[in-house]
Short mmCIF file of C-alpha atoms in Angstrom, two decimals:
data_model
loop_
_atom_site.label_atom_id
_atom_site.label_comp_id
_atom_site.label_asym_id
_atom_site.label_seq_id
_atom_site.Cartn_x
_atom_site.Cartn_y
_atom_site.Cartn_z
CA UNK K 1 10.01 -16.84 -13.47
CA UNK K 2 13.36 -18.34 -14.61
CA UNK K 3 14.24 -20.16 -11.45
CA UNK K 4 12.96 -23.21 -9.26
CA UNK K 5 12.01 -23.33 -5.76
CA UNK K 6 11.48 -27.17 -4.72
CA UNK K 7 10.27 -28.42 -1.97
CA UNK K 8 9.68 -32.16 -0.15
CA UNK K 9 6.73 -32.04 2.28
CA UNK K 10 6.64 -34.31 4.96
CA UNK K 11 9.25 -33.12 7.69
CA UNK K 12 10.12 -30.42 5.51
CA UNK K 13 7.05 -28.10 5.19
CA UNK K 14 4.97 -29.91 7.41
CA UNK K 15 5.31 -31.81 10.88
CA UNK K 16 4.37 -35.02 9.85
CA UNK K 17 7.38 -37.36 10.14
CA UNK K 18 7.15 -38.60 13.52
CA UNK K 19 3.18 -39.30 13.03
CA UNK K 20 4.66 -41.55 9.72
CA UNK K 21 6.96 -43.26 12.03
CA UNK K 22 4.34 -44.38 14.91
CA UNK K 23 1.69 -45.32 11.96
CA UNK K 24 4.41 -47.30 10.07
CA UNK K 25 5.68 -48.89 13.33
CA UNK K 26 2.05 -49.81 14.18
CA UNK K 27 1.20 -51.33 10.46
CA UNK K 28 4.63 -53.52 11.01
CA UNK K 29 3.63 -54.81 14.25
CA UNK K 30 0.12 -55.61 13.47
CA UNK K 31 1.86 -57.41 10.31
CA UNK K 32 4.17 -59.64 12.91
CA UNK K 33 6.71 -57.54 12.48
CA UNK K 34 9.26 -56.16 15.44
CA UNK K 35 10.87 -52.87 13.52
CA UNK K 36 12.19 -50.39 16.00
CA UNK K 37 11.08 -46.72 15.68
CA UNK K 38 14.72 -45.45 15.54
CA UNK K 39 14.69 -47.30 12.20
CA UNK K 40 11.64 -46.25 10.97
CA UNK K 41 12.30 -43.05 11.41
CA UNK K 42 15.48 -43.10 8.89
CA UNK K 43 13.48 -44.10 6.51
CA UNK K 44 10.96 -41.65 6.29
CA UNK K 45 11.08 -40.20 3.07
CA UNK K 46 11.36 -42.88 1.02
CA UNK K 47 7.94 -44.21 -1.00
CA UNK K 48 6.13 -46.80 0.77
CA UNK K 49 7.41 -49.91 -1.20
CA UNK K 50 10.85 -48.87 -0.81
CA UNK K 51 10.51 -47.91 2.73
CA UNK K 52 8.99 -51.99 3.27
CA UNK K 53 12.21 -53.22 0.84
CA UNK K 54 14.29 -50.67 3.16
CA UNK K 55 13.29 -51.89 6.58
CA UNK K 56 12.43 -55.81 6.04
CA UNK K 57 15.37 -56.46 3.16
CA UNK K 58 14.93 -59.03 -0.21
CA UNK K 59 14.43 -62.03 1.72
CA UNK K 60 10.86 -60.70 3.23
CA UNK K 61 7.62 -61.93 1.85
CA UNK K 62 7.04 -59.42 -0.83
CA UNK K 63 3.39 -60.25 -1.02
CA UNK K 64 2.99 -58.42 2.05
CA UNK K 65 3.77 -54.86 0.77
CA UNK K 66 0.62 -53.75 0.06
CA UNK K 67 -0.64 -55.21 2.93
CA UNK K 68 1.82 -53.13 5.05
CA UNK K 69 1.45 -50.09 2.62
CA UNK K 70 -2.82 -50.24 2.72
CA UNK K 71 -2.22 -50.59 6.97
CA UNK K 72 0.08 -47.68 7.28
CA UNK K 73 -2.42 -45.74 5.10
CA UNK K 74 -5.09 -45.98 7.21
CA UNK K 75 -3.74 -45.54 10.45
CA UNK K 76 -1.95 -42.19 9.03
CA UNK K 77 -5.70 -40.86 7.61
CA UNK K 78 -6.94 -40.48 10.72
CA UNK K 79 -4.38 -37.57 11.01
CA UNK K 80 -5.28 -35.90 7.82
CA UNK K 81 -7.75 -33.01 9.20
CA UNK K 82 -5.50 -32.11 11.48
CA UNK K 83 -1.51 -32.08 10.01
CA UNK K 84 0.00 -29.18 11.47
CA UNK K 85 2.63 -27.22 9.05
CA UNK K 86 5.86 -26.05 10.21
CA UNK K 87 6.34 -22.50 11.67
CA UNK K 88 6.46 -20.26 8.51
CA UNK K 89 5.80 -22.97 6.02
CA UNK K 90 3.20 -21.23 3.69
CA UNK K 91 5.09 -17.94 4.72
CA UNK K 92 8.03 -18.98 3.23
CA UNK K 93 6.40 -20.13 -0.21
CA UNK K 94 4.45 -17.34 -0.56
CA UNK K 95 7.85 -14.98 -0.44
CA UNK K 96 9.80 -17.16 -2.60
CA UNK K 97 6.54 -17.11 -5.39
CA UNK K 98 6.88 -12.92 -4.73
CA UNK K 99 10.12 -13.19 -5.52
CA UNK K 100 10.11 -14.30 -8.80
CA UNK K 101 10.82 -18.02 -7.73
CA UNK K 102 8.26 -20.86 -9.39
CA UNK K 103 7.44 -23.24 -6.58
CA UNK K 104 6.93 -27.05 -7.09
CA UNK K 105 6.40 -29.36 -4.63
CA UNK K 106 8.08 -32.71 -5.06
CA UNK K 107 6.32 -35.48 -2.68
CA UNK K 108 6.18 -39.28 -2.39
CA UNK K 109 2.61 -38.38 -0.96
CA UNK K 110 -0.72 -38.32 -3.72
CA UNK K 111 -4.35 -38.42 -3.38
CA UNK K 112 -6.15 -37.73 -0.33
CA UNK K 113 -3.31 -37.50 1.71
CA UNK K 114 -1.38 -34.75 -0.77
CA UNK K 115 -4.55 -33.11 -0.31
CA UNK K 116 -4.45 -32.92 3.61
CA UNK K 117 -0.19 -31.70 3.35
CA UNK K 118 -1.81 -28.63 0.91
CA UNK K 119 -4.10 -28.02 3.26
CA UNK K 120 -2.04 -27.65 6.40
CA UNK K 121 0.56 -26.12 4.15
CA UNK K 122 -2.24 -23.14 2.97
CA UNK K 123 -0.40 -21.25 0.04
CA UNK K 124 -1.55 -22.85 -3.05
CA UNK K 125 -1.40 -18.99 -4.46
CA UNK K 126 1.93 -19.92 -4.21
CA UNK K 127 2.29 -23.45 -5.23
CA UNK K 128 2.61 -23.92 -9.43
CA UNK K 129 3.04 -27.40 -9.49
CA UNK K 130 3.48 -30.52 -7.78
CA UNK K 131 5.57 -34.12 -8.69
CA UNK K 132 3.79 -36.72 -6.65
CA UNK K 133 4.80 -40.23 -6.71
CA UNK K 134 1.70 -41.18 -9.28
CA UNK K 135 4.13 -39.04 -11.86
CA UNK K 136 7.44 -40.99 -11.13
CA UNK K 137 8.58 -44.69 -11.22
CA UNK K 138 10.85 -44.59 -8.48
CA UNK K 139 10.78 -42.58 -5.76
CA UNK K 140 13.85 -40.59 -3.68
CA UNK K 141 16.74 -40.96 -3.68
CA UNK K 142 16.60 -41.76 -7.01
CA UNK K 143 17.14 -38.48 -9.27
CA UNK K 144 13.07 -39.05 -11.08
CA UNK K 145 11.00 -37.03 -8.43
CA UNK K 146 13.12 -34.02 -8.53
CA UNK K 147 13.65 -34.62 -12.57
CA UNK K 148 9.81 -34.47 -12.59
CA UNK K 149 9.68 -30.95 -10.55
CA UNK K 150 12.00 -29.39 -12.51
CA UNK K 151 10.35 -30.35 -16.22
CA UNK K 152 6.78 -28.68 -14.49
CA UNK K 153 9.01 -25.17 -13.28
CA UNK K 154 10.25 -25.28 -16.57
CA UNK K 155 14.10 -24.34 -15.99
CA UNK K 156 17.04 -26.38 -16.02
CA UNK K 157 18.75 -27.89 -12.90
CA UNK K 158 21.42 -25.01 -12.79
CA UNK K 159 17.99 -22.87 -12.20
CA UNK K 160 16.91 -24.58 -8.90
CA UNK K 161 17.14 -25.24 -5.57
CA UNK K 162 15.68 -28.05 -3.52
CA UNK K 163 14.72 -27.72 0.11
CA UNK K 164 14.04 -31.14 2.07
CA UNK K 165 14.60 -33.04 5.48
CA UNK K 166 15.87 -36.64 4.61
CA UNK K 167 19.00 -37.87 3.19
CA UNK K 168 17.10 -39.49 0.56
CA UNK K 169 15.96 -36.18 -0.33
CA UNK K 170 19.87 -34.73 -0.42
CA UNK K 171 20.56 -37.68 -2.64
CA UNK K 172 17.79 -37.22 -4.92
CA UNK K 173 18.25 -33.46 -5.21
CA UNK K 174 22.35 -34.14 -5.63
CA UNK K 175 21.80 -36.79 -8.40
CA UNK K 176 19.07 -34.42 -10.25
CA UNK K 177 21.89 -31.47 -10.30
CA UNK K 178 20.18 -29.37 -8.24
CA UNK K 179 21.57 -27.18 -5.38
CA UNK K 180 20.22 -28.88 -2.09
CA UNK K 181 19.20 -27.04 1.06
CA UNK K 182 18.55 -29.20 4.67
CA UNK K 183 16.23 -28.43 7.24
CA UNK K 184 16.37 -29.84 10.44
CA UNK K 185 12.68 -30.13 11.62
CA UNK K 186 12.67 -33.60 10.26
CA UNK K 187 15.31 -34.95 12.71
CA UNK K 188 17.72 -36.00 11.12
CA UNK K 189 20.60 -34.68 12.14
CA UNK K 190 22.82 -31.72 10.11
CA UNK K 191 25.85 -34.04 9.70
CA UNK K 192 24.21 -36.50 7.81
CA UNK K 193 21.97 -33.96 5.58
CA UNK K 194 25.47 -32.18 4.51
CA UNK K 195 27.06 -35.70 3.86
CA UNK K 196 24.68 -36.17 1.29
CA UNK K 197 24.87 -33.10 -0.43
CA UNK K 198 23.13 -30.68 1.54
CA UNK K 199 24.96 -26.88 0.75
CA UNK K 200 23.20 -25.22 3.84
CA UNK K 201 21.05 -26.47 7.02
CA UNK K 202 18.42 -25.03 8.53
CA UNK K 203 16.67 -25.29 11.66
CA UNK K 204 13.17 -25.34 9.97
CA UNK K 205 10.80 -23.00 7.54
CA UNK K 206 11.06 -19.99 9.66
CA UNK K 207 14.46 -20.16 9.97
CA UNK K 208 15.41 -20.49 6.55
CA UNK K 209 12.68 -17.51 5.97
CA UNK K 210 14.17 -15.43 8.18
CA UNK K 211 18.07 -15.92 6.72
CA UNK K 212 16.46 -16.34 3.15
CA UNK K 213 18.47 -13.65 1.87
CA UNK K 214 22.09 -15.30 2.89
CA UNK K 215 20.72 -18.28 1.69
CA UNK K 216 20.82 -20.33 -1.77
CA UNK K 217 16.76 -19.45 -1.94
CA UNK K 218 18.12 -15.74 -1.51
#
């Protein structure tokens, strides 16, 4: 296996953004904070310090992050036994690995809650490798996380293809080298995944599964 298949999670394999932004909006509020979900929402995707920086700016009071990290956590648990994946999700992996394709995940999610996305996902078979953010320093956009999957597939950049739902991961994948794929099931909208350097857009898993062959994955 001489080529890279990676793939974000949340939004991407498995419906989960829109749970991130009602937990996040709920951990702000509790925290005093008035942060409106449309905003939330575009920044799902980044890591949860960055995401605080993102919303709140420099000038906020920095010794609330974990606070506001820790709150969002625990609200979002009580989802974990029951994360649906997208249509076609472990489908989709599970062709690409049969295809000769190494599969690495590359997630801002770790422990318990990486756990629950693998679950809902259900193709470790398929899954060599993942680049969680207790392997990188700084999350998407920056280049690191995708750097990261690519040194566990084992092939260069020109040898992979990343598949995510956020601008940040278009940036990231851009900035790594990588060929970038969109899907839309994250909601953000196509223009802004091909602005930041998304070569084709999908409507979600199944979709991209079911024009894999046309596609950069094909």
């Amino acid at each position: 296996m001489d080529r890279a298949a990676l793939f974000d999670v949340d939004g991407t394999l498995v419906d989960t953004n829109h749970l991130h932004v009602v937990t996040w909006w709920e951990a702000f509020r509790q925290a005093g904070h008035d942060v409106p979900m449309h905003a939330v929402h575009r920044a799902v995707g980044l890591g949860s310090t960055d995401l605080v920086a993102h919303l709140l700016g420099d000038g906020r009071d920095r010794d609330q992050d974990d606070e506001l990290s820790a709150a969002h956590k625990a609200l979002y648990g009580q989802y974990f036994d029951r994360l649906p994946a997208l249509p076609k999700a472990g489908e989709l992996l599970r062709r690409l690995h049969r295809g000769g394709w190494t599969v690495v995940l590359a997630t801002s999610a770790s422990g318990a809650e990486l756990g629950a996305l693998r679950r809902a996902i259900d193709a470790d078979d398929a899954i060599t490798d993942t680049a969680s953010a207790e392997d990188v320093r700084e999350g998407k956009p920056a280049p690191e996380p995708v750097e990261h999957a690519l040194e566990l597939a084992g092939v260069p950049a020109s040898r992979a293809v990343f598949v995510g739902d956020t601008v940040w991961d278009m940036r990231a994948g851009s900035r790594a080298g990588v060929r970038c794929v969109g899907v839309l099931c994250g909601g953000i909208p196509r223009a802004d995944l091909e602005e930041a350097g998304a070569e084709a857009v999908y409507a979600d898993p199944a979709d991209l599964l079911e024009r894999l062959d046309g596609s950069p994955l094909g």
